[in-house]
Structures are given as structure tokens and as C-alpha cells.
């Protein structure tokens, strides 16, 4: 079976980095990572770029370290394809900029560039993204001076339709820019998989909003609308998207969402982290040492937050049993498990009419779901007559989002260990 060709659109903080590592540790017959398109989000775009370049620098050191000890070098995906890295949006479309540096640290990786500066390449790395710079190409990725949304469109145009899957684990600004620039080409994507939203549980930045959708709510509303046969009917009123006046596209976008409802249940415990990485770290593995800085910082942050939320009475935090939710890696695992391997057990609610509120004073980034029974006849006039503002009840006009609600049975808490086995080539 041919590998799944993917694009990862990301704002590399801690779980984004683990998602990238999981993708790069896939076998060549599972995934082929063609492009990493960077967007603002967890931190600013400059730090996103530095984190990504540092990742590839550390991977080069890790492969040399493993080879010198007769270990399998791993990361075979890099042997066949050097992914392109492209810089994308540095701010949201129409809203105030929000970052998550309060959680991920000012550099997005728990201060790793200060704590372990020997793993950060020289500042000259930034020159390789300048098309006029005469800088040697890095060994394991290809820098691009083209804006990320245009690189996304180029790759989609150069490959047959329905062969490229986009995995978007940050704000959806780059994907929205690509759709605005050339919607027919974006719709050549086989599927867009996103980490974002909160459906039946509270948000993580407001009572109702998840961070990625809050950070650029207009782009999220735009991409959700593209799942409708008539996107102009579900786009935000007064937004600048050309679709408000354009005819309906030839086909809707296939959009699969991983909201907090499912990602919060897929965990990495501190005990599992130590079991997988302690020996490698002690033996001098550059990857284990580098990752341990920001993963340990994240566990520390989680403990602080847990103790604050419990008024200092959190026994779990004191017993080192806090967990980190693996939001972004879960999307990559879906691409490996469901798309590449065809494994069963994934449960998806098809065709949900979910829309993103872009501008509410209290509800920016909220996923609004039509939970009413669809018992109105299939015609627009009937829905309007019943006073259905926004024509929610007209089944031909709503959004059609695929919500992933379950992974294969029994894997929620096992996922973190399975991921680390792949990344560090260990057996737990």
C-alpha cells in the first residue's frame, strides 16, 4: 500500500513537537510528510520557526548518536523525503492576537533554548529561508521562502486529487488563506484533519472555546463552512470571504475534527515518560535530552495548575501522577492508524452541523452545534417559514463536519506509551 501523503500545519509548542516526531518516526509505507507549514499560535511565528529548525538539528544529532552505538537510527520517513518547511501566517485574520506562552513558555518549548542552548542551531539558520541567501541546505529538510499557504496549494496542484491529507493542529489561518486564494485547488485535498473545538465539554481558554479556534475564529468558521454544499449560507455575516458572493464550490471539503472531547482523554503520564526516556537520556541521546527539557517543564506546569485548582490539596500532583493530553499527536495517529493501516475501531459522527462563532463577546471560537432533530422537509422555503434564522434546519445548506468521537477500544491511556515507543525506538 502506498503511504499517505500528508501536510502538517502547526504552531510548534510541546504537543505539536511530539506530533511532528510521531509523523517523522512513521515507516515509509505509512506516511510521507511533504510539508510543514508554520503558523502563529502557541507562540509567535519566529519562535515556531526556531523550534522547527531545532527539531531537525536534534534529529540529525540523534541519528548520528544512534548509528555510533549500533542502534537503529529510526525516522526512516526522512530517508525518502526531505519535508519542506514554510513560514505562514503571523497573526489572525480579523481578531486580536492571542498566544499560549503562559503554558508552553515564551519560546513554546518550556525555555529549552535557554536551558539547553547547545541543541539550538546558530542564528544563521534563519538565512536559509531567504531566497537570495547563499547558505548550505540543511541535511534533512528543505527550507522555502514561499508563504506557507502557497506551498500548500502548490503541493495540492502537483499531486493527483484526493491524495494529500492536511493535518492542521494550530489556528486554521494558513488553510483559510489557501482557500481564499484558490478554493478549487484546496478542495483537491483528500481530507483536512484538525485538532480544535470543544463540543460537549468546556473549552480550555474560555468556558466554551478551545485555543486553536479562539486564536483565529474567523478562519475556523471559514473552513467549517466549506463542508456545506452552500458555504455562503454558513459563513460569518459581514466577513471578508469571497464565498459570500461566489457560487457554491463543486464539492464540499471533507473535514474531520478532533475536539477536546476526544483529545483530553488521550494521555501521557510522567511515569510513562520516564520509563521511555530515562535510560536514553542517561546514555546521551540528544533527542531524549532535548525533549526532556520541555516535556518535564510541561509536567511541572500541569502540577502547578492542578494544585492551584484544588487549593493546594491535589494529592495527584504531589504523587507525580498528572497527565498531559496528547491533543496534536492524536491527529497524526489517526492518519497512521485509520488512513494508512486501515485499522478499525475509530468512531466518527458524520455530517454534524457545527459552526464556529467568530466574534461573540463571550462566545468567540465556540462550536455551535445544531442538536435538533432534522424533521423539516428538504426545501428552503419551509425552513424560512418556520422562522429558522440562518436556515439551520434546511439539511441541504448546513455544515457537514465529521467529528471523531472514539479511538480503538482501550487505547486512551496507552496512547502516550505507544507514541514514545515509536519516537525513541524503545519497548515499554
GROMACS .gro file of C-alpha atoms in nm:
model
  428
    1UNK     CA    1   0.000   0.000   0.000
    2UNK     CA    2   0.128   0.346  -0.090
    3UNK     CA    3   0.199   0.577   0.204
    4UNK     CA    4  -0.041   0.852   0.299
    5UNK     CA    5   0.098   1.182   0.177
    6UNK     CA    6   0.048   1.450   0.439
    7UNK     CA    7   0.097   1.817   0.511
    8UNK     CA    8   0.121   1.924   0.876
    9UNK     CA    9   0.015   2.280   0.953
   10UNK     CA   10   0.140   2.361   1.302
   11UNK     CA   11   0.240   2.615   1.567
   12UNK     CA   12   0.514   2.411   1.734
   13UNK     CA   13   0.462   2.404   2.105
   14UNK     CA   14   0.508   2.093   2.317
   15UNK     CA   15   0.240   1.856   2.186
   16UNK     CA   16   0.291   1.987   1.830
   17UNK     CA   17   0.655   1.882   1.857
   18UNK     CA   18   0.556   1.533   1.969
   19UNK     CA   19   0.311   1.518   1.679
   20UNK     CA   20   0.589   1.606   1.433
   21UNK     CA   21   0.817   1.346   1.588
   22UNK     CA   22   0.545   1.083   1.563
   23UNK     CA   23   0.493   1.164   1.195
   24UNK     CA   24   0.865   1.156   1.122
   25UNK     CA   25   0.903   0.824   1.305
   26UNK     CA   26   0.641   0.659   1.083
   27UNK     CA   27   0.758   0.392   0.842
   28UNK     CA   28   0.793   0.485   0.473
   29UNK     CA   29   0.489   0.274   0.385
   30UNK     CA   30   0.273   0.462   0.639
   31UNK     CA   31   0.331   0.835   0.594
   32UNK     CA   32   0.517   1.067   0.360
   33UNK     CA   33   0.547   1.412   0.514
   34UNK     CA   34   0.573   1.660   0.227
   35UNK     CA   35   0.538   1.994   0.403
   36UNK     CA   36   0.545   2.151   0.748
   37UNK     CA   37   0.360   2.481   0.720
   38UNK     CA   38   0.405   2.708   1.018
   39UNK     CA   39   0.151   2.940   1.172
   40UNK     CA   40   0.141   3.164   1.478
   41UNK     CA   41  -0.046   3.017   1.772
   42UNK     CA   42   0.117   2.878   2.084
   43UNK     CA   43   0.392   3.134   2.030
   44UNK     CA   44   0.490   3.385   1.761
   45UNK     CA   45   0.594   3.273   1.416
   46UNK     CA   46   0.964   3.344   1.478
   47UNK     CA   47   0.976   3.101   1.769
   48UNK     CA   48   0.770   2.847   1.573
   49UNK     CA   49   1.038   2.855   1.305
   50UNK     CA   50   1.326   2.831   1.552
   51UNK     CA   51   1.161   2.534   1.722
   52UNK     CA   52   1.112   2.353   1.392
   53UNK     CA   53   1.467   2.409   1.272
   54UNK     CA   54   1.594   2.297   1.613
   55UNK     CA   55   1.388   1.978   1.580
   56UNK     CA   56   1.563   1.884   1.257
   57UNK     CA   57   1.901   1.978   1.403
   58UNK     CA   58   1.842   1.750   1.703
   59UNK     CA   59   1.717   1.469   1.477
   60UNK     CA   60   2.041   1.487   1.279
   61UNK     CA   61   2.239   1.462   1.605
   62UNK     CA   62   2.017   1.174   1.722
   63UNK     CA   63   2.064   0.969   1.407
   64UNK     CA   64   2.443   1.012   1.438
   65UNK     CA   65   2.427   0.912   1.807
   66UNK     CA   66   2.219   0.601   1.740
   67UNK     CA   67   2.436   0.498   1.446
   68UNK     CA   68   2.758   0.530   1.654
   69UNK     CA   69   2.611   0.284   1.905
   70UNK     CA   70   2.484   0.033   1.653
   71UNK     CA   71   2.120   0.121   1.722
   72UNK     CA   72   1.850   0.154   1.459
   73UNK     CA   73   1.862   0.515   1.352
   74UNK     CA   74   1.485   0.538   1.304
   75UNK     CA   75   1.297   0.827   1.144
   76UNK     CA   76   1.303   0.644   0.816
   77UNK     CA   77   1.047   0.886   0.674
   78UNK     CA   78   1.333   1.133   0.640
   79UNK     CA   79   1.536   0.890   0.429
   80UNK     CA   80   1.293   0.905   0.137
   81UNK     CA   81   1.155   1.260   0.162
   82UNK     CA   82   1.302   1.581   0.295
   83UNK     CA   83   0.993   1.776   0.402
   84UNK     CA   84   0.961   2.138   0.303
   85UNK     CA   85   0.935   2.390   0.587
   86UNK     CA   86   0.747   2.709   0.501
   87UNK     CA   87   0.660   3.014   0.710
   88UNK     CA   88   0.295   3.113   0.722
   89UNK     CA   89   0.057   3.348   0.899
   90UNK     CA   90   0.193   3.559   1.184
   91UNK     CA   91  -0.145   3.689   1.305
   92UNK     CA   92  -0.516   3.600   1.295
   93UNK     CA   93  -0.740   3.720   1.014
   94UNK     CA   94  -0.961   3.967   1.194
   95UNK     CA   95  -0.910   3.937   1.568
   96UNK     CA   96  -0.669   4.023   1.845
   97UNK     CA   97  -0.356   3.811   1.866
   98UNK     CA   98  -0.356   3.553   2.145
   99UNK     CA   99  -0.064   3.329   2.239
  100UNK     CA  100  -0.034   3.032   2.475
  101UNK     CA  101   0.313   3.118   2.605
  102UNK     CA  102   0.166   3.117   2.955
  103UNK     CA  103   0.153   2.736   2.919
  104UNK     CA  104   0.420   2.645   2.665
  105UNK     CA  105   0.676   2.905   2.774
  106UNK     CA  106   0.792   3.217   2.591
  107UNK     CA  107   0.974   3.009   2.329
  108UNK     CA  108   0.695   2.750   2.303
  109UNK     CA  109   0.913   2.470   2.441
  110UNK     CA  110   0.944   2.539   2.811
  111UNK     CA  111   1.260   2.751   2.780
  112UNK     CA  112   1.462   2.482   2.601
  113UNK     CA  113   1.666   2.735   2.403
  114UNK     CA  114   1.790   2.888   2.729
  115UNK     CA  115   1.814   2.569   2.935
  116UNK     CA  116   1.980   2.360   2.662
  117UNK     CA  117   2.122   2.613   2.412
  118UNK     CA  118   2.363   2.357   2.267
  119UNK     CA  119   2.065   2.198   2.088
  120UNK     CA  120   1.966   2.525   1.918
  121UNK     CA  121   2.144   2.589   1.587
  122UNK     CA  122   2.326   2.913   1.522
  123UNK     CA  123   2.116   3.217   1.438
  124UNK     CA  124   2.244   3.186   1.081
  125UNK     CA  125   1.976   2.918   1.031
  126UNK     CA  126   1.719   3.191   0.964
  127UNK     CA  127   1.904   3.293   0.648
  128UNK     CA  128   1.820   2.967   0.475
  129UNK     CA  129   1.459   3.085   0.440
  130UNK     CA  130   1.575   3.386   0.236
  131UNK     CA  131   1.564   3.303  -0.135
  132UNK     CA  132   1.871   3.521  -0.202
  133UNK     CA  133   2.088   3.374   0.073
  134UNK     CA  134   2.385   3.158  -0.028
  135UNK     CA  135   2.355   2.927   0.274
  136UNK     CA  136   2.416   2.550   0.255
  137UNK     CA  137   2.095   2.349   0.261
  138UNK     CA  138   2.025   2.156   0.582
  139UNK     CA  139   2.059   1.777   0.560
  140UNK     CA  140   1.706   1.669   0.645
  141UNK     CA  141   1.456   1.936   0.536
  142UNK     CA  142   1.407   2.184   0.256
  143UNK     CA  143   1.356   2.550   0.354
  144UNK     CA  144   1.113   2.756   0.148
  145UNK     CA  145   1.087   3.132   0.106
  146UNK     CA  146   0.732   3.093  -0.036
  147UNK     CA  147   0.443   3.170   0.203
  148UNK     CA  148   0.306   2.854   0.359
  149UNK     CA  149  -0.046   2.880   0.214
  150UNK     CA  150   0.100   2.900  -0.138
  151UNK     CA  151   0.322   2.597  -0.072
  152UNK     CA  152   0.010   2.407   0.039
  153UNK     CA  153  -0.163   2.497  -0.287
  154UNK     CA  154   0.143   2.410  -0.498
  155UNK     CA  155   0.169   2.062  -0.349
  156UNK     CA  156  -0.204   2.001  -0.392
  157UNK     CA  157  -0.185   2.116  -0.756
  158UNK     CA  158   0.117   1.898  -0.835
  159UNK     CA  159  -0.037   1.579  -0.698
  160UNK     CA  160  -0.348   1.393  -0.814
  161UNK     CA  161  -0.674   1.494  -0.645
  162UNK     CA  162  -0.762   1.314  -0.321
  163UNK     CA  163  -0.407   1.202  -0.247
  164UNK     CA  164  -0.290   1.468   0.004
  165UNK     CA  165  -0.420   1.486   0.361
  166UNK     CA  166  -0.374   1.808   0.557
  167UNK     CA  167  -0.330   1.773   0.933
  168UNK     CA  168  -0.385   2.115   1.093
  169UNK     CA  169  -0.303   2.130   1.464
  170UNK     CA  170  -0.289   2.505   1.518
  171UNK     CA  171  -0.507   2.802   1.425
  172UNK     CA  172  -0.651   2.748   1.077
  173UNK     CA  173  -0.525   3.075   0.928
  174UNK     CA  174  -0.298   2.918   0.665
  175UNK     CA  175  -0.574   2.684   0.549
  176UNK     CA  176  -0.819   2.973   0.527
  177UNK     CA  177  -0.570   3.183   0.329
  178UNK     CA  178  -0.520   2.893   0.088
  179UNK     CA  179  -0.898   2.857   0.043
  180UNK     CA  180  -0.937   3.229  -0.022
  181UNK     CA  181  -0.652   3.230  -0.274
  182UNK     CA  182  -0.757   2.922  -0.471
  183UNK     CA  183  -1.051   2.722  -0.338
  184UNK     CA  184  -1.069   2.463  -0.620
  185UNK     CA  185  -0.709   2.366  -0.555
  186UNK     CA  186  -0.760   2.339  -0.179
  187UNK     CA  187  -1.056   2.110  -0.244
  188UNK     CA  188  -0.817   1.867  -0.417
  189UNK     CA  189  -0.718   1.762  -0.062
  190UNK     CA  190  -0.825   1.411   0.030
  191UNK     CA  191  -0.918   1.525   0.381
  192UNK     CA  192  -0.843   1.801   0.628
  193UNK     CA  193  -0.790   1.672   0.982
  194UNK     CA  194  -0.791   1.935   1.253
  195UNK     CA  195  -0.729   1.949   1.624
  196UNK     CA  196  -0.973   2.208   1.751
  197UNK     CA  197  -1.301   2.290   1.916
  198UNK     CA  198  -1.498   2.178   2.220
  199UNK     CA  199  -1.835   2.015   2.156
  200UNK     CA  200  -1.979   1.864   2.475
  201UNK     CA  201  -1.732   1.988   2.731
  202UNK     CA  202  -1.580   2.316   2.847
  203UNK     CA  203  -1.314   2.499   2.650
  204UNK     CA  204  -0.955   2.546   2.760
  205UNK     CA  205  -0.924   2.924   2.710
  206UNK     CA  206  -1.284   3.032   2.778
  207UNK     CA  207  -1.583   2.841   2.917
  208UNK     CA  208  -1.682   2.749   2.561
  209UNK     CA  209  -1.376   2.785   2.335
  210UNK     CA  210  -1.069   2.572   2.263
  211UNK     CA  211  -0.744   2.761   2.198
  212UNK     CA  212  -0.692   2.696   1.825
  213UNK     CA  213  -1.044   2.804   1.732
  214UNK     CA  214  -1.031   3.102   1.964
  215UNK     CA  215  -0.692   3.217   1.829
  216UNK     CA  216  -0.834   3.265   1.478
  217UNK     CA  217  -1.208   3.211   1.497
  218UNK     CA  218  -1.281   3.357   1.153
  219UNK     CA  219  -1.054   3.107   0.983
  220UNK     CA  220  -1.217   2.821   1.175
  221UNK     CA  221  -1.564   2.945   1.076
  222UNK     CA  222  -1.445   2.965   0.715
  223UNK     CA  223  -1.308   2.610   0.700
  224UNK     CA  224  -1.615   2.463   0.869
  225UNK     CA  225  -1.836   2.644   0.618
  226UNK     CA  226  -1.654   2.474   0.331
  227UNK     CA  227  -1.813   2.145   0.439
  228UNK     CA  228  -2.155   2.278   0.336
  229UNK     CA  229  -2.295   2.233  -0.013
  230UNK     CA  230  -2.370   2.606   0.011
  231UNK     CA  231  -2.089   2.767   0.215
  232UNK     CA  232  -2.220   3.121   0.172
  233UNK     CA  233  -2.510   3.030   0.398
  234UNK     CA  234  -2.293   2.937   0.696
  235UNK     CA  235  -2.008   3.187   0.668
  236UNK     CA  236  -1.997   3.469   0.926
  237UNK     CA  237  -2.219   3.759   0.825
  238UNK     CA  238  -2.014   4.054   0.710
  239UNK     CA  239  -1.687   3.860   0.685
  240UNK     CA  240  -1.447   3.934   0.404
  241UNK     CA  241  -1.453   3.587   0.250
  242UNK     CA  242  -1.523   3.597  -0.122
  243UNK     CA  243  -1.752   3.296  -0.090
  244UNK     CA  244  -2.022   3.527   0.036
  245UNK     CA  245  -2.072   3.632  -0.324
  246UNK     CA  246  -1.930   3.331  -0.506
  247UNK     CA  247  -2.124   3.032  -0.639
  248UNK     CA  248  -2.111   2.709  -0.442
  249UNK     CA  249  -1.792   2.504  -0.496
  250UNK     CA  250  -1.806   2.185  -0.698
  251UNK     CA  251  -1.774   1.968  -0.389
  252UNK     CA  252  -1.767   2.020  -0.013
  253UNK     CA  253  -1.450   1.989   0.193
  254UNK     CA  254  -1.403   1.663   0.384
  255UNK     CA  255  -1.326   1.789   0.734
  256UNK     CA  256  -1.254   1.561   1.031
  257UNK     CA  257  -1.226   1.730   1.368
  258UNK     CA  258  -1.058   1.615   1.689
  259UNK     CA  259  -1.208   1.838   1.959
  260UNK     CA  260  -1.111   1.844   2.326
  261UNK     CA  261  -1.384   1.585   2.383
  262UNK     CA  262  -1.156   1.313   2.247
  263UNK     CA  263  -0.805   1.461   2.275
  264UNK     CA  264  -0.837   1.525   2.650
  265UNK     CA  265  -0.876   1.150   2.700
  266UNK     CA  266  -0.552   1.050   2.526
  267UNK     CA  267  -0.280   1.095   2.782
  268UNK     CA  268   0.089   1.081   2.855
  269UNK     CA  269   0.181   1.023   3.219
  270UNK     CA  270   0.505   1.130   3.381
  271UNK     CA  271   0.576   0.771   3.481
  272UNK     CA  272   0.548   0.654   3.120
  273UNK     CA  273   0.765   0.943   3.004
  274UNK     CA  274   1.041   0.848   3.247
  275UNK     CA  275   1.017   0.479   3.164
  276UNK     CA  276   1.060   0.552   2.793
  277UNK     CA  277   1.331   0.816   2.808
  278UNK     CA  278   1.536   0.789   3.130
  279UNK     CA  279   1.786   0.532   3.000
  280UNK     CA  280   1.822   0.704   2.665
  281UNK     CA  281   1.874   1.038   2.837
  282UNK     CA  282   2.140   0.895   3.070
  283UNK     CA  283   2.317   0.732   2.776
  284UNK     CA  284   2.344   1.066   2.597
  285UNK     CA  285   2.061   1.060   2.343
  286UNK     CA  286   2.033   1.415   2.207
  287UNK     CA  287   1.663   1.367   2.133
  288UNK     CA  288   1.581   1.235   2.481
  289UNK     CA  289   1.779   1.511   2.649
  290UNK     CA  290   1.623   1.784   2.434
  291UNK     CA  291   1.266   1.661   2.467
  292UNK     CA  292   1.303   1.603   2.839
  293UNK     CA  293   1.355   1.974   2.895
  294UNK     CA  294   1.019   2.083   2.755
  295UNK     CA  295   0.816   1.776   2.850
  296UNK     CA  296   0.935   1.795   3.211
  297UNK     CA  297   0.859   2.168   3.213
  298UNK     CA  298   0.507   2.084   3.095
  299UNK     CA  299   0.453   1.829   3.372
  300UNK     CA  300   0.572   2.091   3.620
  301UNK     CA  301   0.328   2.344   3.479
  302UNK     CA  302   0.045   2.092   3.495
  303UNK     CA  303   0.121   2.022   3.861
  304UNK     CA  304   0.118   2.394   3.941
  305UNK     CA  305  -0.215   2.439   3.766
  306UNK     CA  306  -0.361   2.132   3.937
  307UNK     CA  307  -0.253   2.247   4.281
  308UNK     CA  308  -0.397   2.593   4.217
  309UNK     CA  309  -0.728   2.447   4.103
  310UNK     CA  310  -0.753   2.231   4.415
  311UNK     CA  311  -0.638   2.496   4.659
  312UNK     CA  312  -0.315   2.310   4.726
  313UNK     CA  313  -0.491   1.987   4.810
  314UNK     CA  314  -0.411   1.796   4.493
  315UNK     CA  315  -0.265   1.467   4.609
  316UNK     CA  316  -0.234   1.352   4.249
  317UNK     CA  317   0.004   1.633   4.164
  318UNK     CA  318   0.222   1.561   4.467
  319UNK     CA  319   0.235   1.192   4.374
  320UNK     CA  320   0.361   1.278   4.025
  321UNK     CA  321   0.053   1.134   3.860
  322UNK     CA  322  -0.054   1.431   3.650
  323UNK     CA  323  -0.102   1.363   3.279
  324UNK     CA  324  -0.054   1.566   2.962
  325UNK     CA  325  -0.327   1.542   2.700
  326UNK     CA  326  -0.186   1.445   2.362
  327UNK     CA  327  -0.407   1.673   2.153
  328UNK     CA  328  -0.199   1.708   1.837
  329UNK     CA  329  -0.029   1.365   1.824
  330UNK     CA  330  -0.374   1.202   1.821
  331UNK     CA  331  -0.443   1.353   1.478
  332UNK     CA  332  -0.119   1.204   1.343
  333UNK     CA  333  -0.202   0.868   1.496
  334UNK     CA  334  -0.538   0.875   1.317
  335UNK     CA  335  -0.354   0.929   0.988
  336UNK     CA  336  -0.127   0.633   1.063
  337UNK     CA  337  -0.386   0.401   1.212
  338UNK     CA  338  -0.706   0.473   1.023
  339UNK     CA  339  -0.580   0.611   0.690
  340UNK     CA  340  -0.251   0.430   0.634
  341UNK     CA  341  -0.321   0.098   0.808
  342UNK     CA  342  -0.698   0.083   0.772
  343UNK     CA  343  -0.738  -0.017   1.136
  344UNK     CA  344  -1.090  -0.041   1.270
  345UNK     CA  345  -1.228   0.093   1.595
  346UNK     CA  346  -1.242   0.462   1.515
  347UNK     CA  347  -1.590   0.605   1.568
  348UNK     CA  348  -1.691   0.911   1.367
  349UNK     CA  349  -2.014   1.108   1.381
  350UNK     CA  350  -2.074   1.203   1.019
  351UNK     CA  351  -2.244   1.513   0.888
  352UNK     CA  352  -2.275   1.718   1.206
  353UNK     CA  353  -2.391   2.075   1.151
  354UNK     CA  354  -2.124   2.252   1.355
  355UNK     CA  355  -2.045   2.620   1.309
  356UNK     CA  356  -1.782   2.836   1.478
  357UNK     CA  357  -1.884   3.166   1.634
  358UNK     CA  358  -1.620   3.418   1.523
  359UNK     CA  359  -1.695   3.739   1.707
  360UNK     CA  360  -1.919   3.695   2.012
  361UNK     CA  361  -1.817   3.892   2.318
  362UNK     CA  362  -1.835   3.578   2.533
  363UNK     CA  363  -1.851   3.310   2.266
  364UNK     CA  364  -1.563   3.376   2.024
  365UNK     CA  365  -1.433   3.041   1.899
  366UNK     CA  366  -1.731   2.844   2.031
  367UNK     CA  367  -1.852   2.543   1.836
  368UNK     CA  368  -2.228   2.584   1.795
  369UNK     CA  369  -2.398   2.252   1.721
  370UNK     CA  370  -2.749   2.204   1.586
  371UNK     CA  371  -2.876   1.924   1.810
  372UNK     CA  372  -3.240   1.944   1.698
  373UNK     CA  373  -3.393   1.656   1.506
  374UNK     CA  374  -3.382   1.715   1.134
  375UNK     CA  375  -3.754   1.684   1.070
  376UNK     CA  376  -3.807   1.975   0.834
  377UNK     CA  377  -3.876   1.899   0.471
  378UNK     CA  378  -3.592   1.940   0.224
  379UNK     CA  379  -3.674   2.285   0.099
  380UNK     CA  380  -3.550   2.627   0.188
  381UNK     CA  381  -3.893   2.791   0.191
  382UNK     CA  382  -4.022   2.557   0.464
  383UNK     CA  383  -3.729   2.633   0.692
  384UNK     CA  384  -3.767   3.007   0.641
  385UNK     CA  385  -4.142   2.986   0.706
  386UNK     CA  386  -4.073   2.822   1.040
  387UNK     CA  387  -3.854   3.117   1.137
  388UNK     CA  388  -3.529   2.924   1.128
  389UNK     CA  389  -3.275   3.209   1.133
  390UNK     CA  390  -2.964   3.109   0.941
  391UNK     CA  391  -3.160   2.822   0.784
  392UNK     CA  392  -3.025   2.569   1.033
  393UNK     CA  393  -3.299   2.316   0.971
  394UNK     CA  394  -3.255   2.304   0.597
  395UNK     CA  395  -3.040   1.996   0.555
  396UNK     CA  396  -2.908   2.100   0.217
  397UNK     CA  397  -2.750   2.417   0.350
  398UNK     CA  398  -2.581   2.332   0.682
  399UNK     CA  399  -2.222   2.235   0.752
  400UNK     CA  400  -2.127   1.868   0.731
  401UNK     CA  401  -1.845   1.808   0.975
  402UNK     CA  402  -1.701   1.467   1.071
  403UNK     CA  403  -1.645   1.458   1.447
  404UNK     CA  404  -1.410   1.183   1.565
  405UNK     CA  405  -1.550   1.064   1.898
  406UNK     CA  406  -1.368   0.738   1.980
  407UNK     CA  407  -1.034   0.573   1.906
  408UNK     CA  408  -0.989   0.195   1.903
  409UNK     CA  409  -1.103   0.044   2.233
  410UNK     CA  410  -0.870   0.056   2.531
  411UNK     CA  411  -0.611   0.289   2.379
  412UNK     CA  412  -0.684   0.618   2.557
  413UNK     CA  413  -0.424   0.578   2.829
  414UNK     CA  414  -0.197   0.351   2.625
  415UNK     CA  415  -0.153   0.608   2.350
  416UNK     CA  416   0.127   0.802   2.517
  417UNK     CA  417   0.339   0.489   2.563
  418UNK     CA  418   0.276   0.368   2.210
  419UNK     CA  419   0.382   0.709   2.075
  420UNK     CA  420   0.706   0.711   2.275
  421UNK     CA  421   0.793   0.358   2.168
  422UNK     CA  422   0.790   0.479   1.811
  423UNK     CA  423   0.974   0.808   1.867
  424UNK     CA  424   1.253   0.667   2.087
  425UNK     CA  425   1.260   0.313   1.943
  426UNK     CA  426   1.211   0.154   2.285
  427UNK     CA  427   0.986  -0.120   2.423
  428UNK     CA  428   0.779  -0.041   2.731
   0.00000   0.00000   0.00000
